[in-house]
Amino acid sequence: MTAYDPNNIFAKILRGELPCHKVYEDEHVFAFLDIMPRVTGHTLVIPKAPSRNILDIAPDDFAHVARGAKTIALAAMKAFNADGISVHQFSEAAGGQVVFHLHMHVLPRHDGVAMLPAASRKEDDKVLQENAAKLIAALKS
Ligand code: AMP
């Protein structure tokens, strides 16, 4: 399998070399808003351990990401008054993966509202800032 590339976008975000709208961080995981959200509040949860995808991540690191996704899911239900949550994880190009640092998408869903196609629209920075603040507040409550 292809080796992990430490210069992928999410590795740069983790190292603070690129900006992001961070919403959560602990010893093992980091979470930030997707800049091309498929729904309002679309969040990405990534491991701090360098892992390309589900095929190479250590099981314990994957468990940390799953735990982080649950934390974000519960907060997103409150923050965005959601009716449900979709969690996606894509591995390798054939699986739909575009950025090769493992990530789980946490997508707050509303009854009758379809997701936008992937990477179809870059969100306004101000809107992302407001949504990050809502999620951070819900994580604290
Ligand atoms: P995937 O197809 O699972 O690899 O999805 C990659 C996701 O990363 C897409 O939803 C993109 O919108 C998102 N994305 C790409 N670049 C950035 C970035 N700099 N900050 C936040 N999200 C990003």
Coordinates of N, CA and C and ligand atoms in Angstrom, one line a residue:
M1 N 0.8 -1.2 0.0 CA 0.0 0.0 0.0 C 0.9 1.3 0.0
T2 N 0.4 2.3 -0.6 CA 1.1 3.6 -0.6 C 1.4 4.1 0.8
A3 N 2.7 4.6 1.0 CA 3.1 5.1 2.3 C 2.4 6.4 2.7
Y4 N 2.3 6.7 4.0 CA 1.7 7.9 4.5 C 2.6 9.1 4.0
D5 N 1.9 10.1 3.5 CA 2.7 11.3 3.0 C 2.5 12.4 4.1
P6 N 3.6 12.8 4.8 CA 3.5 13.8 5.9 C 3.2 15.2 5.4
N7 N 3.2 15.4 4.1 CA 2.9 16.7 3.5 C 1.4 16.8 3.1
N8 N 0.6 15.9 3.5 CA -0.9 16.0 3.1 C -1.5 17.2 3.9
I9 N -2.6 17.8 3.4 CA -3.2 19.0 3.9 C -3.5 18.8 5.4
F10 N -4.0 17.7 5.8 CA -4.5 17.6 7.2 C -3.2 17.4 8.2
A11 N -2.2 16.9 7.7 CA -0.9 16.8 8.5 C -0.4 18.3 8.7
K12 N -0.6 19.1 7.7 CA -0.1 20.5 7.8 C -1.0 21.2 8.8
I13 N -2.3 20.9 8.7 CA -3.3 21.6 9.7 C -2.9 21.1 11.1
L14 N -2.6 19.9 11.3 CA -2.2 19.3 12.6 C -0.9 20.0 13.1
R15 N 0.0 20.3 12.3 CA 1.3 20.9 12.7 C 1.1 22.5 12.8
G16 N -0.1 23.0 12.5 CA -0.3 24.4 12.6 C 0.2 25.2 11.4
E17 N 0.6 24.5 10.3 CA 1.2 25.1 9.1 C 0.1 25.7 8.2
L18 N -1.1 25.2 8.4 CA -2.3 25.7 7.6 C -3.4 26.0 8.6
P19 N -4.2 27.1 8.3 CA -5.3 27.4 9.2 C -6.5 26.4 9.1
C20 N -7.3 26.4 10.2 CA -8.5 25.6 10.2 C -9.5 26.2 11.2
H21 N -10.7 25.8 11.2 CA -11.7 26.1 12.2 C -11.8 25.0 13.2
K22 N -10.9 25.0 14.1 CA -10.8 23.9 15.1 C -12.0 23.9 16.1
V23 N -12.5 22.8 16.4 CA -13.6 22.7 17.3 C -13.3 21.8 18.5
Y24 N -12.3 20.9 18.4 CA -12.1 20.0 19.5 C -10.7 19.4 19.3
E25 N -10.0 19.2 20.5 CA -8.7 18.5 20.5 C -8.5 17.8 21.8
D26 N -8.0 16.6 21.7 CA -7.5 15.9 23.0 C -6.2 15.3 22.7
E27 N -5.7 14.4 23.5 CA -4.4 13.8 23.4 C -4.2 13.0 22.0
H28 N -5.4 12.5 21.6 CA -5.3 11.6 20.4 C -5.9 12.1 19.1
V29 N -6.9 13.0 19.3 CA -7.6 13.4 18.1 C -7.7 14.9 18.0
F30 N -8.1 15.4 16.8 CA -8.2 16.8 16.5 C -9.5 16.9 15.5
A31 N -10.3 17.9 15.8 CA -11.5 18.0 14.9 C -11.7 19.5 14.5
F32 N -12.1 19.6 13.2 CA -12.2 20.9 12.6 C -13.3 20.9 11.5
L33 N -13.8 22.1 11.2 CA -14.9 22.1 10.2 C -14.3 21.9 8.8
D34 N -15.1 21.2 8.0 CA -14.8 21.0 6.6 C -15.1 22.3 5.8
I35 N -14.1 22.7 5.0 CA -14.3 24.0 4.3 C -15.3 24.0 3.2
M36 N -15.6 22.8 2.7 CA -16.6 22.6 1.7 C -17.7 21.7 2.2
P37 N -18.5 22.2 3.2 CA -19.4 21.4 3.9 C -20.5 20.9 3.1
R38 N -20.8 19.6 3.3 CA -22.0 19.0 2.5 C -23.3 19.3 3.2
V39 N -23.2 19.6 4.5 CA -24.3 20.1 5.3 C -23.8 21.1 6.3
T40 N -24.6 21.9 6.9 CA -24.2 22.8 8.0 C -23.6 22.0 9.1
G41 N -22.4 22.4 9.6 CA -21.8 21.8 10.7 C -20.9 20.6 10.4
H42 N -20.7 20.3 9.1 CA -19.9 19.2 8.6 C -18.5 19.3 9.2
T43 N -18.1 18.3 10.0 CA -16.9 18.3 10.8 C -16.0 17.1 10.5
L44 N -14.7 17.3 10.5 CA -13.8 16.2 10.3 C -13.1 15.9 11.6
V45 N -13.0 14.6 11.9 CA -12.2 14.1 13.1 C -11.1 13.3 12.6
I46 N -9.9 13.7 13.0 CA -8.6 13.1 12.5 C -7.8 12.6 13.7
P47 N -7.0 11.5 13.5 CA -6.1 11.1 14.6 C -4.8 11.9 14.5
K48 N -4.2 12.1 15.7 CA -2.9 12.8 15.7 C -1.8 11.9 15.2
A49 N -2.0 10.6 15.3 CA -1.1 9.6 14.8 C -1.1 9.6 13.3
P50 N 0.0 9.6 12.6 CA 0.0 9.7 11.1 C -0.6 8.4 10.6
S51 N -1.7 8.5 9.9 CA -2.4 7.3 9.4 C -3.0 7.7 8.1
R52 N -2.9 6.9 7.1 CA -3.4 7.2 5.7 C -4.9 7.0 5.7
N53 N -5.4 5.8 6.2 CA -6.8 5.5 6.2 C -7.1 4.3 7.0
I54 N -8.2 3.7 6.9 CA -8.6 2.6 7.7 C -7.7 1.4 7.5
L55 N -7.0 1.3 6.4 CA -6.2 0.2 6.1 C -4.9 0.1 6.9
D56 N -4.4 1.3 7.3 CA -3.1 1.3 8.0 C -3.2 1.8 9.4
I57 N -4.3 2.4 9.8 CA -4.4 2.9 11.2 C -4.3 1.8 12.2
A58 N -3.6 2.1 13.4 CA -3.6 1.1 14.5 C -5.0 1.1 15.0
P59 N -5.5 -0.1 15.4 CA -6.9 -0.3 15.9 C -7.2 0.7 17.0
D60 N -6.3 0.9 18.0 CA -6.5 1.8 19.1 C -6.7 3.2 18.6
D61 N -5.9 3.6 17.6 CA -6.0 5.0 17.1 C -7.3 5.2 16.4
F62 N -7.8 4.1 15.7 CA -9.1 4.2 15.1 C -10.2 4.3 16.1
A63 N -10.0 3.6 17.2 CA -11.0 3.7 18.3 C -11.1 5.1 18.9
H64 N -9.9 5.8 19.0 CA -9.9 7.2 19.5 C -10.6 8.1 18.5
V65 N -10.5 7.9 17.2 CA -11.2 8.7 16.2 C -12.7 8.4 16.4
A66 N -13.1 7.2 16.5 CA -14.5 6.9 16.7 C -15.1 7.5 17.9
R67 N -14.3 7.5 19.0 CA -14.8 8.2 20.2 C -14.9 9.7 20.0
G68 N -14.0 10.3 19.3 CA -14.0 11.7 18.9 C -15.3 12.0 18.1
A69 N -15.5 11.1 17.1 CA -16.7 11.3 16.2 C -18.0 11.3 17.1
K70 N -18.0 10.4 18.1 CA -19.2 10.4 18.9 C -19.4 11.7 19.7
T71 N -18.3 12.2 20.2 CA -18.3 13.4 21.0 C -18.8 14.6 20.1
I72 N -18.3 14.6 18.9 CA -18.8 15.7 18.0 C -20.2 15.5 17.6
A73 N -20.6 14.2 17.4 CA -22.0 13.9 17.0 C -23.0 14.4 18.0
L74 N -22.7 14.2 19.3 CA -23.6 14.6 20.3 C -23.7 16.1 20.4
A75 N -22.6 16.8 20.3 CA -22.5 18.2 20.3 C -23.2 18.8 19.1
A76 N -23.0 18.2 17.9 CA -23.6 18.7 16.7 C -25.2 18.6 16.7
M77 N -25.7 17.6 17.4 CA -27.2 17.4 17.5 C -27.7 18.7 18.2
K78 N -27.0 19.1 19.2 CA -27.5 20.3 20.0 C -27.2 21.6 19.2
A79 N -26.0 21.7 18.7 CA -25.5 23.0 18.1 C -26.3 23.4 16.9
F80 N -26.7 22.3 16.1 CA -27.4 22.6 14.8 C -28.9 22.1 14.9
N81 N -29.3 21.8 16.1 CA -30.7 21.3 16.2 C -31.0 20.2 15.2
A82 N -30.1 19.3 15.1 CA -30.2 18.2 14.0 C -31.2 17.1 14.4
D83 N -31.6 16.4 13.4 CA -32.5 15.3 13.6 C -31.8 14.0 13.6
G84 N -30.5 14.0 13.0 CA -29.8 12.8 12.9 C -28.3 13.1 12.5
I85 N -27.5 12.1 12.4 CA -26.1 12.2 12.1 C -25.7 11.2 11.1
S86 N -24.9 11.6 10.1 CA -24.3 10.6 9.2 C -22.8 10.6 9.5
V87 N -22.1 9.5 9.6 CA -20.7 9.4 9.7 C -20.1 8.7 8.5
H88 N -19.2 9.3 7.8 CA -18.6 8.7 6.7 C -17.1 8.6 6.9
Q89 N -16.5 7.6 6.3 CA -15.0 7.4 6.3 C -14.7 6.7 5.0
F90 N -13.8 7.4 4.2 CA -13.5 6.9 2.8 C -12.0 6.5 2.8
S91 N -11.7 5.4 2.3 CA -10.3 4.9 2.3 C -9.9 4.5 0.8
E92 N -8.8 5.2 0.4 CA -8.2 5.1 -0.9 C -9.1 5.7 -2.0
A93 N -8.5 6.1 -3.1 CA -9.3 6.8 -4.1 C -10.5 6.1 -4.6
A94 N -10.4 4.7 -4.7 CA -11.5 3.9 -5.1 C -12.6 4.0 -4.1
G95 N -12.3 4.3 -2.8 CA -13.3 4.4 -1.8 C -13.8 5.8 -1.6
G96 N -13.3 6.7 -2.4 CA -13.8 8.1 -2.4 C -12.9 9.0 -1.6
Q97 N -11.7 8.5 -1.2 CA -10.8 9.4 -0.4 C -10.1 10.4 -1.3
V98 N -10.0 11.6 -0.8 CA -9.3 12.6 -1.5 C -8.1 13.1 -0.7
V99 N -8.2 13.2 0.6 CA -7.1 13.7 1.4 C -6.6 12.4 2.2
F100 N -5.3 12.2 2.1 CA -4.8 10.9 2.6 C -4.2 11.0 4.0
H101 N -5.0 11.5 4.9 CA -4.7 11.4 6.4 C -6.1 11.0 6.9
L102 N -6.2 9.9 7.6 CA -7.5 9.3 8.0 C -8.4 10.4 8.6
H103 N -9.7 10.4 8.2 CA -10.6 11.3 8.8 C -12.0 10.7 8.7
M104 N -12.8 11.0 9.8 CA -14.2 10.7 9.8 C -15.0 11.9 9.6
H105 N -15.9 11.9 8.7 CA -16.8 13.0 8.5 C -18.0 12.8 9.4
V106 N -18.3 13.9 10.2 CA -19.5 13.9 11.0 C -20.5 14.9 10.4
L107 N -21.6 14.4 10.0 CA -22.6 15.3 9.2 C -23.9 15.4 9.9
P108 N -24.2 16.6 10.5 CA -25.5 16.7 11.1 C -26.6 16.7 10.1
R109 N -27.7 16.0 10.3 CA -28.7 15.9 9.2 C -30.1 16.4 9.7
H110 N -30.8 16.9 8.8 CA -32.2 17.3 9.1 C -33.2 16.6 8.2
D111 N -34.3 16.3 8.8 CA -35.3 15.6 8.0 C -35.6 16.2 6.7
G112 N -35.5 15.5 5.6 CA -35.9 16.0 4.3 C -34.8 16.9 3.6
V113 N -33.7 17.0 4.3 CA -32.6 17.9 3.7 C -31.5 17.0 3.1
A114 N -31.3 17.1 1.8 CA -30.2 16.2 1.2 C -28.9 16.9 1.4
M115 N -27.8 16.0 1.4 CA -26.4 16.6 1.4 C -26.1 17.1 0.1
L116 N -25.2 18.2 0.1 CA -24.7 18.7 -1.2 C -23.7 17.6 -1.7
P117 N -23.4 17.6 -3.0 CA -22.3 16.7 -3.5 C -21.0 17.1 -2.8
A118 N -20.1 16.2 -2.7 CA -18.8 16.4 -2.1 C -18.1 17.6 -2.8
A119 N -17.4 18.4 -2.1 CA -16.5 19.5 -2.6 C -17.2 20.3 -3.7
S120 N -18.5 20.6 -3.5 CA -19.2 21.4 -4.5 C -19.2 22.9 -4.2
R121 N -19.0 23.3 -3.0 CA -19.1 24.7 -2.7 C -18.2 25.1 -1.4
K122 N -17.3 26.0 -1.6 CA -16.5 26.5 -0.4 C -17.3 27.4 0.4
E123 N -17.4 27.1 1.7 CA -18.2 28.0 2.6 C -17.5 29.3 2.9
D124 N -18.3 30.3 3.2 CA -17.9 31.6 3.6 C -17.1 31.4 5.0
D125 N -16.0 32.1 5.1 CA -15.2 32.0 6.3 C -16.0 32.4 7.6
K126 N -16.8 33.4 7.4 CA -17.5 34.0 8.6 C -18.6 32.9 9.0
V127 N -19.2 32.3 8.1 CA -20.2 31.2 8.4 C -19.5 30.1 9.1
L128 N -18.3 29.7 8.7 CA -17.6 28.6 9.3 C -17.2 29.0 10.7
Q129 N -16.8 30.3 10.9 CA -16.4 30.8 12.2 C -17.6 30.7 13.2
E130 N -18.8 31.1 12.7 CA -20.0 31.0 13.5 C -20.4 29.6 13.9
N131 N -20.3 28.7 12.9 CA -20.6 27.3 13.1 C -19.7 26.6 14.1
A132 N -18.4 27.0 14.0 CA -17.4 26.5 14.9 C -17.7 26.9 16.3
A133 N -18.1 28.2 16.5 CA -18.4 28.7 17.8 C -19.6 28.0 18.4
K134 N -20.6 27.7 17.6 CA -21.8 27.0 18.0 C -21.4 25.6 18.5
L135 N -20.6 24.9 17.8 CA -20.1 23.6 18.2 C -19.3 23.6 19.4
I136 N -18.4 24.5 19.5 CA -17.6 24.7 20.7 C -18.4 24.9 22.0
A137 N -19.4 25.8 21.8 CA -20.3 26.0 22.9 C -21.1 24.8 23.3
A138 N -21.6 24.0 22.3 CA -22.3 22.8 22.6 C -21.4 21.7 23.3
L139 N -20.1 21.7 22.9 CA -19.2 20.8 23.5 C -18.9 21.1 25.0
K140 N -19.1 22.4 25.3 CA -18.8 22.8 26.7 C -20.1 22.6 27.6
S141 N -21.2 22.4 27.0 CA -22.5 22.4 27.8 C -22.8 21.0 28.3
Ligands
AMP1 P1 -12.4 12.7 1.6 O1 -13.1 12.5 0.2 O2 -13.0 11.8 2.6 O3 -10.9 12.5 1.5 O4 -12.7 14.2 2.0 C1 -11.8 15.2 2.1 C2 -12.6 16.4 2.7 O5 -11.7 17.3 3.1 C3 -13.6 17.0 1.8 O6 -14.9 17.0 2.4 C4 -13.1 18.5 1.6 O7 -14.1 19.4 1.5 C5 -12.2 18.6 2.9 N1 -11.1 19.6 2.9 C6 -10.2 19.7 1.9 N2 -9.3 20.6 2.3 C7 -9.7 21.1 3.5 C8 -9.1 22.1 4.4 N3 -8.0 22.8 4.1 N4 -9.8 22.3 5.5 C9 -10.9 21.6 5.8 N5 -11.5 20.7 5.0 C10 -10.9 20.4 3.9

